[in-house]
Coordinates of C-alpha atoms in Angstrom, one line a residue:
Chain A
M1 CA 55.7 61.2 43.3
A2 CA 54.0 63.9 45.1
K3 CA 50.7 65.4 45.4
I4 CA 50.3 69.4 45.9
A5 CA 47.7 71.4 46.7
I6 CA 47.0 75.2 46.8
D7 CA 43.8 75.9 48.8
P8 CA 42.9 78.6 48.5
I9 CA 43.9 79.9 45.3
T10 CA 44.0 83.9 46.0
R11 CA 43.9 87.3 43.9
I12 CA 40.6 85.8 42.2
E13 CA 37.1 86.0 43.0
G14 CA 35.7 83.0 44.6
H15 CA 37.0 79.9 45.8
L16 CA 39.2 77.7 44.1
R17 CA 41.6 74.5 45.1
I18 CA 44.1 73.3 42.7
E19 CA 45.7 69.7 43.1
A20 CA 48.6 68.4 41.1
Q21 CA 50.4 65.2 40.9
V22 CA 54.2 66.1 40.3
E23 CA 56.5 63.0 38.7
G24 CA 60.2 63.9 38.4
G25 CA 59.6 67.3 38.5
K26 CA 56.8 67.4 35.9
V27 CA 53.2 67.7 36.6
T28 CA 51.4 64.3 35.4
D29 CA 47.8 65.0 36.4
A30 CA 46.0 68.2 38.1
W31 CA 42.8 68.5 39.1
S32 CA 40.6 71.8 40.1
S33 CA 37.8 72.7 42.2
G34 CA 35.5 75.4 43.2
T35 CA 35.0 74.9 46.7
M36 CA 31.8 76.9 47.1
W37 CA 28.4 76.4 45.9
R38 CA 25.3 78.4 46.9
G39 CA 22.5 76.8 44.2
I40 CA 21.5 80.1 42.6
E41 CA 20.1 78.3 39.6
I42 CA 17.8 76.6 42.0
I43 CA 17.1 79.7 43.9
L44 CA 15.9 81.2 40.7
K45 CA 13.0 78.8 39.9
G46 CA 9.4 80.2 40.5
R47 CA 10.6 83.8 40.7
D48 CA 9.3 86.9 38.9
P49 CA 11.6 86.6 35.5
R50 CA 12.0 90.7 35.4
E51 CA 13.9 90.6 39.0
C52 CA 16.4 87.6 37.8
W53 CA 19.2 89.9 36.6
A54 CA 19.4 90.9 40.2
L55 CA 20.1 87.7 41.4
T56 CA 22.3 86.5 39.0
S57 CA 24.6 89.8 39.4
R58 CA 25.4 88.4 42.7
I59 CA 27.1 85.1 41.3
Chain B
M1 CA -49.1 90.9 70.7
E2 CA -45.9 92.6 69.9
K3 CA -44.0 95.0 72.1
R4 CA -41.5 97.3 71.4
V5 CA -37.7 96.1 73.1
Y6 CA -35.0 98.5 73.0
V7 CA -32.1 96.3 72.0
W8 CA -29.4 98.1 70.8
E9 CA -28.0 100.6 73.4
F10 CA -26.7 104.1 72.2
P11 CA -22.9 102.9 72.1
V12 CA -23.5 100.1 70.3
R13 CA -25.2 102.0 67.6
L14 CA -23.0 104.8 67.4
T15 CA -20.0 102.7 67.5
H16 CA -21.5 100.9 64.6
W17 CA -22.0 103.8 62.7
V18 CA -18.8 105.3 63.5
N19 CA -17.0 102.0 62.6
F20 CA -18.7 101.7 58.9
L21 CA -17.7 105.3 58.2
S22 CA -14.1 105.1 59.4
I23 CA -13.8 101.6 57.8
L24 CA -15.1 103.1 54.5
A25 CA -12.5 105.9 54.7
L26 CA -9.6 103.3 55.6
S27 CA -10.4 100.9 53.1
I28 CA -10.7 103.6 50.2
T29 CA -7.9 105.7 51.3
G30 CA -5.7 102.3 52.4
F31 CA -6.2 100.8 49.0
Y32 CA -5.1 103.9 47.5
I33 CA -2.0 103.8 49.6
G34 CA -1.5 100.4 48.3
A35 CA -2.0 101.0 44.9
P36 CA -2.4 104.6 43.6
F37 CA -5.5 104.9 41.6
L38 CA -5.1 108.8 41.0
H39 CA -2.1 110.9 40.0
A40 CA -1.5 114.3 40.2
I41 CA -1.9 116.3 37.2
R42 CA -0.7 119.8 38.8
E43 CA 2.6 120.6 40.7
N44 CA 0.4 122.1 43.9
Q45 CA -1.5 118.8 44.4
F46 CA -1.1 116.4 47.5
I47 CA -3.1 113.6 46.5
M48 CA -1.0 110.8 48.5
A49 CA -0.2 113.2 51.3
Q50 CA -4.0 113.7 51.9
M51 CA -4.8 110.2 51.3
R52 CA -2.5 108.8 54.3
F53 CA -3.9 111.9 56.3
I54 CA -7.4 110.5 56.4
H55 CA -6.2 107.1 56.7
F56 CA -4.5 108.0 60.0
V57 CA -6.9 110.2 61.4
S58 CA -9.6 107.5 60.4
A59 CA -7.2 104.8 62.4
Y60 CA -7.2 106.7 65.2
V61 CA -11.2 107.1 65.3
F62 CA -11.9 103.7 64.6
T63 CA -9.3 102.6 67.1
V64 CA -11.4 104.6 69.9
S65 CA -14.6 103.4 68.4
F66 CA -13.2 99.9 68.9
L67 CA -12.1 100.4 72.5
I68 CA -15.4 101.9 73.3
R69 CA -17.1 98.8 72.3
I70 CA -14.8 96.5 74.2
Y71 CA -15.6 98.9 77.5
W72 CA -19.5 98.2 76.6
L73 CA -19.2 94.7 76.7
F74 CA -18.5 94.9 80.1
M75 CA -21.0 97.5 81.0
G76 CA -24.1 97.3 78.3
N77 CA -27.3 95.3 78.5
Q78 CA -27.9 91.6 78.1
Y79 CA -27.6 91.8 74.3
S80 CA -24.4 93.7 73.9
R81 CA -22.3 91.6 76.8
L82 CA -19.4 89.6 76.5
N83 CA -21.5 86.5 76.6
Q84 CA -23.0 87.1 73.3
F85 CA -19.7 86.7 71.5
I86 CA -17.8 84.4 73.5
F87 CA -20.2 81.7 74.3
V88 CA -20.7 80.3 77.8
S89 CA -24.0 78.6 77.3
G90 CA -24.8 75.7 75.1
E91 CA -28.1 77.9 74.3
R92 CA -25.9 80.1 72.4
W93 CA -24.5 77.1 70.6
K94 CA -27.8 75.8 69.6
N95 CA -28.9 79.1 68.4
L96 CA -25.8 79.1 66.3
I97 CA -26.5 75.6 64.5
D98 CA -30.3 76.2 64.1
T99 CA -29.7 79.6 62.3
A100 CA -27.0 78.2 60.1
L101 CA -29.3 75.4 59.2
F102 CA -32.0 77.7 58.5
Y103 CA -29.9 80.0 56.3
A104 CA -28.9 76.7 54.5
F105 CA -32.8 76.5 53.8
L106 CA -32.6 73.2 55.9
K107 CA -34.8 74.4 58.3
K108 CA -38.4 76.4 58.0
D109 CA -37.7 78.9 60.4
L110 CA -35.6 81.2 62.3
P111 CA -34.7 80.9 66.2
H112 CA -36.1 83.9 67.7
S113 CA -34.2 86.0 69.9
P114 CA -34.0 89.7 69.8
G115 CA -30.6 90.4 70.2
H116 CA -27.6 88.7 67.8
T117 CA -28.2 85.1 66.6
G118 CA -25.7 82.9 67.5
I119 CA -23.9 83.0 64.2
A120 CA -24.2 86.7 64.5
G121 CA -22.2 86.7 68.0
L122 CA -19.4 84.3 66.8
T123 CA -18.9 86.2 63.3
Y124 CA -18.8 89.4 65.3
F125 CA -16.3 88.1 67.5
I126 CA -14.2 86.8 65.1
M127 CA -14.4 90.1 63.4
F128 CA -13.6 91.9 66.7
L129 CA -9.8 90.0 66.4
I130 CA -9.6 91.2 63.0
F131 CA -10.0 94.6 63.7
L132 CA -7.5 94.0 66.5
L133 CA -5.2 92.5 64.4
E134 CA -5.7 95.3 61.3
I135 CA -5.3 98.1 64.1
F136 CA -1.8 96.1 65.6
T137 CA -0.5 96.2 61.9
G138 CA -1.6 99.4 60.8
F139 CA 0.3 100.8 63.6
A140 CA 3.3 98.4 63.2
L141 CA 3.8 100.1 59.7
Y142 CA 3.0 103.8 60.8
S143 CA 5.7 103.0 63.8
E144 CA 8.2 102.6 61.0
S145 CA 8.1 106.4 60.5
H146 CA 8.8 107.0 64.4
L147 CA 12.0 106.8 66.3
P148 CA 11.7 103.6 69.0
G149 CA 9.5 104.0 71.8
F150 CA 7.7 101.8 74.4
I151 CA 4.2 103.1 72.6
W152 CA 4.7 102.3 69.3
T153 CA 6.1 99.0 70.1
F154 CA 3.0 98.6 72.3
M155 CA 0.7 99.5 69.8
G156 CA 2.0 97.4 66.9
G157 CA 5.7 97.3 66.6
W158 CA 6.0 94.1 69.0
L159 CA 4.6 92.4 65.6
F160 CA 8.0 92.8 64.3
S161 CA 10.0 90.6 66.9
I162 CA 7.7 87.9 65.3
M163 CA 7.3 88.8 61.3
G164 CA 8.9 91.0 58.8
T165 CA 7.4 94.0 57.4
G166 CA 6.7 92.6 54.3
T167 CA 4.4 90.0 56.1
V168 CA 2.8 92.7 58.5
R169 CA 1.9 94.8 55.3
L170 CA 0.8 91.6 53.4
I171 CA -1.5 90.8 56.3
H172 CA -2.9 94.4 56.6
H173 CA -3.7 94.6 53.3
L174 CA -5.5 91.3 52.9
L175 CA -7.7 92.0 56.1
M176 CA -9.2 94.8 54.3
W177 CA -10.4 92.3 51.9
V178 CA -11.7 90.1 54.7
I179 CA -13.7 93.2 56.2
G180 CA -15.1 93.8 52.6
V181 CA -16.3 90.2 52.5
F182 CA -17.9 90.6 55.8
T183 CA -19.7 93.6 54.7
I184 CA -21.2 92.3 51.6
V185 CA -22.5 89.3 53.6
H186 CA -23.4 91.5 56.8
V187 CA -25.5 93.7 54.8
Y188 CA -27.3 91.1 53.0
V189 CA -28.1 88.9 56.1
S190 CA -29.3 91.8 58.1
W191 CA -31.5 92.7 54.8
H192 CA -32.6 88.8 54.6
N193 CA -33.3 88.4 58.3
D194 CA -35.5 91.8 58.4
V195 CA -37.5 90.4 55.7
I196 CA -37.9 87.2 57.5
E197 CA -38.7 88.2 60.8
K198 CA -40.7 91.5 59.8
N199 CA -39.9 93.1 63.2
G200 CA -38.1 96.3 62.1
L201 CA -34.4 94.9 62.3
M202 CA -32.9 97.3 59.7
S203 CA -34.5 100.2 61.4
S204 CA -33.1 99.0 64.9
I205 CA -29.6 99.8 64.1
F206 CA -30.8 103.5 63.7
S207 CA -33.5 103.7 66.5
G208 CA -32.5 100.8 68.7
Y209 CA -36.0 99.2 69.0
K210 CA -37.3 96.1 67.8
S211 CA -40.5 94.8 67.9
I212 CA -40.4 91.4 69.6
E213 CA -43.6 88.8 69.8
E214 CA -44.9 88.2 73.3
Chain C
M1 CA 50.5 92.1 53.0
S2 CA 53.0 93.0 55.8
K3 CA 54.3 90.3 58.3
I4 CA 53.3 90.9 61.9
K5 CA 55.5 92.8 63.3
D6 CA 55.4 94.8 66.7
D7 CA 54.1 98.0 64.9
T8 CA 53.2 100.9 67.4
S9 CA 52.9 103.7 64.5
S10 CA 48.9 104.8 65.4
I11 CA 46.4 105.4 62.3
W12 CA 47.5 109.3 62.2
T13 CA 51.3 108.4 61.8
S14 CA 50.6 105.9 59.3
L15 CA 48.5 108.3 57.3
A16 CA 51.2 111.3 57.6
K17 CA 53.8 108.9 56.4
K18 CA 51.5 108.1 53.4
G19 CA 51.5 112.1 52.7
V20 CA 48.0 112.6 54.1
S21 CA 47.8 116.4 55.2
R22 CA 46.8 117.4 58.7
R23 CA 43.8 119.4 57.5
D24 CA 42.5 116.1 55.3
F25 CA 43.0 114.5 58.4
I26 CA 40.9 116.6 60.2
K27 CA 38.2 116.6 57.4
F28 CA 37.9 113.1 57.8
C29 CA 37.4 112.8 61.3
S30 CA 34.7 115.5 60.8
T31 CA 33.2 113.4 58.2
M32 CA 32.9 110.2 60.3
A33 CA 31.2 112.2 63.1
A34 CA 28.7 113.1 60.6
T35 CA 28.4 109.6 59.3
L36 CA 28.0 108.5 63.0
A37 CA 25.1 111.0 63.4
L38 CA 27.4 112.4 66.1
P39 CA 27.6 116.4 67.0
S40 CA 30.7 118.1 65.9
S41 CA 31.5 118.4 69.6
F42 CA 32.9 114.8 69.6
V43 CA 35.5 115.4 66.5
P44 CA 38.2 116.2 68.9
R45 CA 37.5 112.5 70.3
I46 CA 37.6 110.7 67.2
V47 CA 41.0 113.1 66.3
E48 CA 42.5 112.0 69.5
A49 CA 41.4 108.3 69.2
L50 CA 43.0 108.1 65.8
E51 CA 46.1 110.0 66.8
K52 CA 46.9 107.8 69.7
K53 CA 45.5 104.2 69.4
Q54 CA 47.4 101.6 68.0
R55 CA 46.9 100.1 64.2
P56 CA 44.6 97.2 64.9
Y57 CA 45.0 94.0 63.1
A58 CA 42.1 92.6 61.2
V59 CA 41.7 89.8 58.8
W60 CA 38.7 89.4 56.1
L61 CA 37.3 86.1 55.8
E62 CA 35.1 85.1 52.6
F63 CA 32.6 82.7 52.7
Q64 CA 29.5 82.3 50.2
D65 CA 30.0 85.7 48.4
C66 CA 30.3 87.2 45.5
A67 CA 33.3 89.4 46.8
G68 CA 30.8 92.5 46.4
D69 CA 31.8 93.9 49.7
S70 CA 35.5 93.5 49.1
E71 CA 34.6 95.7 46.1
S72 CA 32.8 98.2 47.8
M73 CA 35.8 98.3 50.4
L74 CA 37.9 99.2 47.3
R75 CA 36.0 101.8 45.9
A76 CA 36.2 104.0 49.1
T77 CA 37.2 107.4 47.5
K78 CA 35.6 110.1 49.6
P79 CA 37.8 111.0 51.2
T80 CA 40.7 109.0 50.3
I81 CA 41.4 108.5 53.3
A82 CA 38.9 106.0 54.1
E83 CA 40.6 103.6 51.9
V84 CA 43.7 104.6 53.6
V85 CA 42.3 103.7 56.9
L86 CA 41.2 100.2 55.7
D87 CA 44.5 100.0 54.5
V88 CA 46.3 101.1 57.4
I89 CA 44.1 98.7 59.6
S90 CA 46.9 96.3 59.0
L91 CA 44.6 93.8 56.7
E92 CA 46.6 90.8 57.5
Y93 CA 44.3 88.1 55.1
H94 CA 42.1 88.7 52.4
E95 CA 41.8 86.1 49.8
T96 CA 40.5 88.2 46.9
I97 CA 43.8 90.7 47.3
M98 CA 46.7 89.1 49.2
A99 CA 49.8 88.2 47.9
G100 CA 50.4 84.7 49.4
S101 CA 48.3 81.8 48.6
G102 CA 47.4 78.1 49.9
K103 CA 49.7 77.3 52.9
S104 CA 51.4 80.7 53.5
A105 CA 47.7 82.3 52.9
E106 CA 46.8 80.0 55.9
K107 CA 50.0 80.9 57.9
A108 CA 49.1 84.4 57.6
L109 CA 45.9 83.9 59.1
Q110 CA 46.6 81.5 61.8
D111 CA 49.4 84.0 63.0
V112 CA 47.0 86.9 63.8
V113 CA 44.6 84.3 65.3
K114 CA 47.4 82.8 67.8
N115 CA 49.6 86.4 68.3
Q116 CA 46.9 88.6 68.7
K117 CA 43.9 86.6 70.0
G118 CA 41.3 88.9 71.5
K119 CA 42.7 91.7 69.9
Y120 CA 41.9 91.4 66.1
I121 CA 38.8 92.2 64.3
A122 CA 37.4 89.8 62.2
I123 CA 35.5 91.1 59.0
V124 CA 33.3 88.5 57.4
E125 CA 31.8 88.2 54.0
G126 CA 29.5 86.0 52.9
A127 CA 27.2 83.4 54.2
I128 CA 27.9 80.3 56.1
P129 CA 26.6 77.1 54.8
T130 CA 25.0 74.6 57.4
K131 CA 23.8 71.8 55.5
D132 CA 25.4 68.6 55.0
G133 CA 28.4 69.5 57.4
G134 CA 28.9 72.6 56.0
I135 CA 30.1 71.5 53.1
Y136 CA 28.9 73.6 50.4
C137 CA 32.1 76.4 51.1
T138 CA 35.5 75.1 52.4
I139 CA 38.9 76.8 52.3
G140 CA 42.1 75.0 52.8
G141 CA 40.3 71.7 53.6
K142 CA 38.2 73.2 56.6
T143 CA 34.4 74.0 56.2
A144 CA 33.4 77.7 56.4
L145 CA 31.6 76.9 59.7
D146 CA 34.6 75.6 61.3
I147 CA 37.0 78.5 60.2
A148 CA 34.1 81.1 61.3
K149 CA 34.1 79.6 64.9
E150 CA 37.9 79.6 65.2
V151 CA 38.7 83.0 63.9
C152 CA 35.5 84.7 64.8
G153 CA 35.6 83.3 68.2
N154 CA 39.0 84.6 69.1
A155 CA 38.4 87.9 67.8
A156 CA 37.8 91.0 69.7
M157 CA 35.0 91.6 67.8
S158 CA 33.8 90.9 64.4
L159 CA 31.9 92.5 61.3
A160 CA 29.6 91.1 59.4
V161 CA 29.5 92.9 56.2
G162 CA 27.3 92.5 53.5
S163 CA 23.8 91.3 53.9
C164 CA 25.1 87.5 53.2
A165 CA 27.0 87.6 56.4
S166 CA 24.5 89.7 58.2
W167 CA 21.6 87.3 57.9
G168 CA 22.6 84.9 54.9
G169 CA 21.6 87.1 51.9
I170 CA 21.2 85.7 48.6
A171 CA 22.6 82.5 49.4
S172 CA 19.6 82.1 52.1
A173 CA 16.8 82.9 49.5
K174 CA 14.1 80.6 49.1
P175 CA 14.4 77.6 49.2
N176 CA 18.2 78.0 50.8
P177 CA 19.9 74.9 49.1
T178 CA 22.6 75.1 51.2
G179 CA 21.3 76.2 54.8
A180 CA 23.0 79.3 54.4
V181 CA 23.1 81.8 57.6
G182 CA 25.0 84.9 58.9
V183 CA 27.7 85.2 61.2
G184 CA 25.8 85.6 64.4
A185 CA 23.6 82.8 63.7
A186 CA 26.3 80.4 63.0
V187 CA 28.6 81.5 65.8
P188 CA 26.6 82.1 69.1
G189 CA 27.8 84.2 71.6
I190 CA 30.5 86.2 69.9
T191 CA 30.8 90.2 70.1
Y192 CA 29.8 91.1 66.3
V193 CA 28.2 94.0 64.2
N194 CA 26.3 93.2 61.2
L195 CA 26.6 95.8 58.3
P196 CA 24.1 94.4 55.7
G197 CA 23.6 95.8 52.0
C198 CA 24.0 94.4 49.1
P199 CA 27.0 95.2 48.9
M200 CA 27.6 96.9 52.2
N201 CA 28.1 100.8 51.9
V202 CA 31.8 101.0 53.1
E203 CA 31.3 104.4 54.6
N204 CA 29.2 102.7 57.3
V205 CA 31.8 99.7 57.8
T206 CA 34.6 102.7 58.5
A207 CA 32.6 104.6 60.8
T208 CA 32.0 101.5 62.6
V209 CA 35.5 101.0 63.1
V210 CA 36.6 104.6 63.8
H211 CA 33.6 104.4 66.6
Y212 CA 35.0 101.3 68.1
L213 CA 38.6 103.2 67.9
T214 CA 37.2 106.3 69.4
F215 CA 34.8 105.0 72.2
G216 CA 36.3 101.3 72.6
S217 CA 32.8 99.8 72.2
L218 CA 30.2 99.3 69.2
P219 CA 28.0 101.9 68.2
A220 CA 24.2 101.7 69.3
L221 CA 22.8 98.5 67.6
D222 CA 19.1 97.7 66.9
G223 CA 17.2 94.6 67.4
E224 CA 19.0 93.1 64.4
H225 CA 22.5 93.9 65.4
R226 CA 22.6 96.7 62.8
P227 CA 24.1 100.3 63.7
L228 CA 21.4 102.7 64.6
F229 CA 23.2 105.6 62.5
A230 CA 23.0 103.7 59.2
H231 CA 19.8 101.7 60.0
G232 CA 17.5 103.5 62.4
K233 CA 15.4 105.3 59.9
I234 CA 13.4 104.0 57.1
I235 CA 14.8 105.3 53.5
H236 CA 11.1 106.8 52.6
N237 CA 11.4 109.6 55.0
N238 CA 15.0 110.9 53.7
C239 CA 14.3 110.1 50.3
E240 CA 15.0 113.2 47.7
R241 CA 11.8 112.1 45.8
R242 CA 9.3 112.3 48.8
A243 CA 7.5 115.4 47.8
H244 CA 7.0 113.6 44.4
F245 CA 5.1 110.7 46.9
D246 CA 3.1 112.9 48.9
A247 CA 2.2 114.5 45.6
G248 CA 0.9 111.6 43.7
Q249 CA 3.4 111.7 41.1
F250 CA 4.5 108.2 40.1
V251 CA 6.6 106.7 37.4
R252 CA 4.0 104.5 35.9
K253 CA 6.0 103.0 33.0
W254 CA 9.9 102.8 32.0
G255 CA 11.0 106.0 30.4
D256 CA 7.7 107.7 30.6
E257 CA 7.6 111.3 31.3
G258 CA 7.4 111.0 35.1
H259 CA 10.3 109.1 34.9
R260 CA 12.4 111.6 33.0
L261 CA 11.1 114.1 35.4
G262 CA 12.3 112.1 38.6
W263 CA 9.4 111.5 39.8
C264 CA 8.6 108.5 42.7
L265 CA 9.0 105.1 42.0
Y266 CA 6.5 103.6 44.4
E267 CA 4.5 102.3 41.6
M268 CA 7.5 100.7 40.3
G269 CA 7.7 98.7 43.4
C270 CA 10.2 101.2 45.6
K271 CA 10.6 99.3 49.0
G272 CA 12.0 102.7 50.3
P273 CA 9.3 102.5 53.0
E274 CA 10.0 99.2 54.4
A275 CA 13.8 99.5 54.1
H276 CA 15.8 100.9 56.9
F277 CA 19.3 102.2 55.5
N278 CA 20.9 105.5 54.9
C279 CA 21.5 105.7 51.3
P280 CA 19.8 108.5 50.6
T281 CA 22.1 110.6 52.9
I282 CA 25.5 108.8 52.3
R283 CA 24.9 107.5 49.1
W284 CA 27.4 105.0 47.3
N285 CA 30.6 105.2 45.1
G286 CA 31.8 108.5 47.3
G287 CA 28.5 110.2 47.5
T288 CA 28.1 109.8 43.6
S289 CA 24.4 108.4 43.5
W290 CA 21.9 105.7 44.8
P291 CA 19.6 103.7 43.2
V292 CA 16.4 105.7 43.4
Q293 CA 18.5 108.8 42.4
A294 CA 19.6 106.7 39.6
G295 CA 16.0 105.8 38.6
H296 CA 15.6 102.6 40.1
P297 CA 13.5 101.2 42.9
C298 CA 15.1 100.4 46.2
F299 CA 14.8 96.6 46.8
A300 CA 15.6 96.8 50.3
C301 CA 18.7 95.2 49.9
A302 CA 20.0 95.4 53.4
S303 CA 16.6 94.2 54.9
T304 CA 16.3 90.6 56.2
N305 CA 15.2 88.4 53.7
N306 CA 14.5 90.9 51.4
W307 CA 14.7 88.3 48.5
D308 CA 11.4 86.7 49.3
A309 CA 9.9 89.1 52.1
F310 CA 8.8 91.9 50.2
G311 CA 7.5 90.1 47.1
P312 CA 9.0 90.8 43.7
I313 CA 11.3 93.7 43.2
Y314 CA 8.9 95.5 40.6
S315 CA 5.5 94.9 42.5
R316 CA 4.2 97.0 44.9
L317 CA 2.5 94.4 46.8
E318 CA 4.1 91.1 48.4
N319 CA 3.7 87.5 47.4
V320 CA 0.7 85.8 48.9
P321 CA 2.4 82.4 50.2
G322 CA 1.3 79.6 48.2
A323 CA 0.0 81.9 45.1
G324 CA 2.4 82.3 41.8
Y325 CA 4.4 85.5 41.6
Q326 CA 1.5 87.2 39.6
T327 CA -1.4 86.4 42.0
T328 CA -1.2 89.3 44.0
A329 CA -3.1 90.4 47.3
D330 CA -5.8 92.5 45.7
K331 CA -6.7 89.9 43.2
I332 CA -7.5 87.4 45.6
G333 CA -9.5 89.7 47.8
A334 CA -11.5 91.0 44.8
T335 CA -12.3 87.5 43.5
V336 CA -13.4 86.2 47.1
A337 CA -15.3 89.5 47.2
A338 CA -17.0 88.7 43.8
V339 CA -17.5 85.1 45.0
A340 CA -19.4 86.1 48.0
A341 CA -21.4 88.8 46.3
A342 CA -22.3 85.9 43.8
G343 CA -23.2 83.6 46.8
V344 CA -25.5 86.4 48.2
A345 CA -27.1 87.1 44.9
A346 CA -27.9 83.4 44.6
H347 CA -29.0 83.0 48.3
A348 CA -31.5 86.1 47.7
V349 CA -32.9 84.5 44.6
I350 CA -33.6 80.9 46.4
R351 CA -35.1 82.7 49.5
A352 CA -37.2 84.8 47.3
A353 CA -38.3 81.5 45.6
K354 CA -39.0 79.6 48.9
G355 CA -40.9 82.7 50.5
T356 CA -40.7 83.6 53.9
P357 CA -42.2 81.7 57.1
H358 CA -45.6 81.9 57.7
K359 CA -46.7 84.7 60.1
E360 CA -50.1 85.4 61.7
E361 CA -51.9 88.4 60.6
K362 CA -52.3 90.8 63.5
E363 CA -55.9 91.8 64.2

């Protein structure tokens, strides 16, 4: 049984980590994690609603 | 017996009225710059450009008037000296408290002094600082249109090393309102005290003379 | 991505191999001189540098980003050569476009850091989180902070591209949940240039690289480590709508007649008077347009803290700290003045009722 991890996944926008548990040549379990967080939802709170498009478009 | 005392010397009165006129011009044009309340209807109008021009010229006039008054703090008569605004004697503090109590209807009489009351002295000192901050923030904003140079850094650009442009603008804008509130209170208190003291206080800022009890 | 080999071909020979004509190459060098605000007498020096200098290695790191700066780089079209130059700068690592992934990607990065130590250019996009040990951005199990310290620490110079890498950008907007900072703050002591913008303007980045290749040094920088050729002047002074500002012709509502006639966007919240950038001059997407030209006010995307320091995008006035976004300085000022006037009136009434202190009648 082996566990492989591919980090970074490239040719995507953003940061992604994929792990897979391999047994006998077959993937028996897998995990994905986004490895970056900025908290844009928190940043939006209390702001003028008319400018929210400008922040969310930077996600 | 009453005698006429020469309280406010010519430079004090001159700078007072130059301040009034320049602050009036600065406030109206400054308010317009922040929130344009007139809009051009013809192609050949230059409203914003003219408002800014008047604002900048008035700013220079105000700055010179301010500097002359600072100079006079050290050269003028006893009623215009530095110690009237930065208190070194306990007597000035006592005057301040007694005057405050009178304004609050807690004392029957105003302490008599030909010059500034303690409250006036302290208030004007604070206003000097506010004027200075307006000058620095104003020239800081003005300097953004110019290439870097020591003169602009000295006159206000140094502020950008401790705060952002937005904060400088906000301070410049808010202080205009503070000066406006001061003006309302200042005119009222001067009028009020003239009615109380009956010594020609209101006319003294024109003539320089007050009638003082001997 | 090419493997590292002893590639001694210069930028010019690489361009020639890709079919770029000599004439277009010279035109590109002239454009670069203009962007750098250099007189045309400098063009031969730029030509010589790009002819002779060896292709430098570069790695492109992405941290807390949206990949907008990468997109900006991919939009370099005017001239086409800018795109080619960036391609020709032997870009050995770029997560969004490279072929390898996982361990082979990391090996490509480590090869450059070890074999080209002190010689490669580190281009950084995105902010670096510092809270909680920097856990809010990890790549290959390492924190962004550690990667930046290693890669930027061993580079000849670092380019912090985009506002996020320059000063923290959108990730650092109030309340900055992850403690995001720019490269210069995260890795003290490195040689670096900030090239903010949301996203960066690829023309300015290319010009900075060309300057470095031509003169062997960074261009003149301002107090925030930004090149003066791009950030020395405020947008307001070069804006094509400035005449409307001076006249007093302002757009008041979206789509009104003034908006259709291309009037000044000052009252719609334009931060051009505060923003230091060269957008009106070189514009975006190969000189196609820029926000004001398209009819939208500038929001000072390159300026430090722009999301909080200048007030809402569509407001003329900044927010007063502690008050909600709808309470402007004018509202507060007018309220205080009204209260003062009311207080003064009340005092006058009470004084009149109480009368003045008794004064002896004079003979």
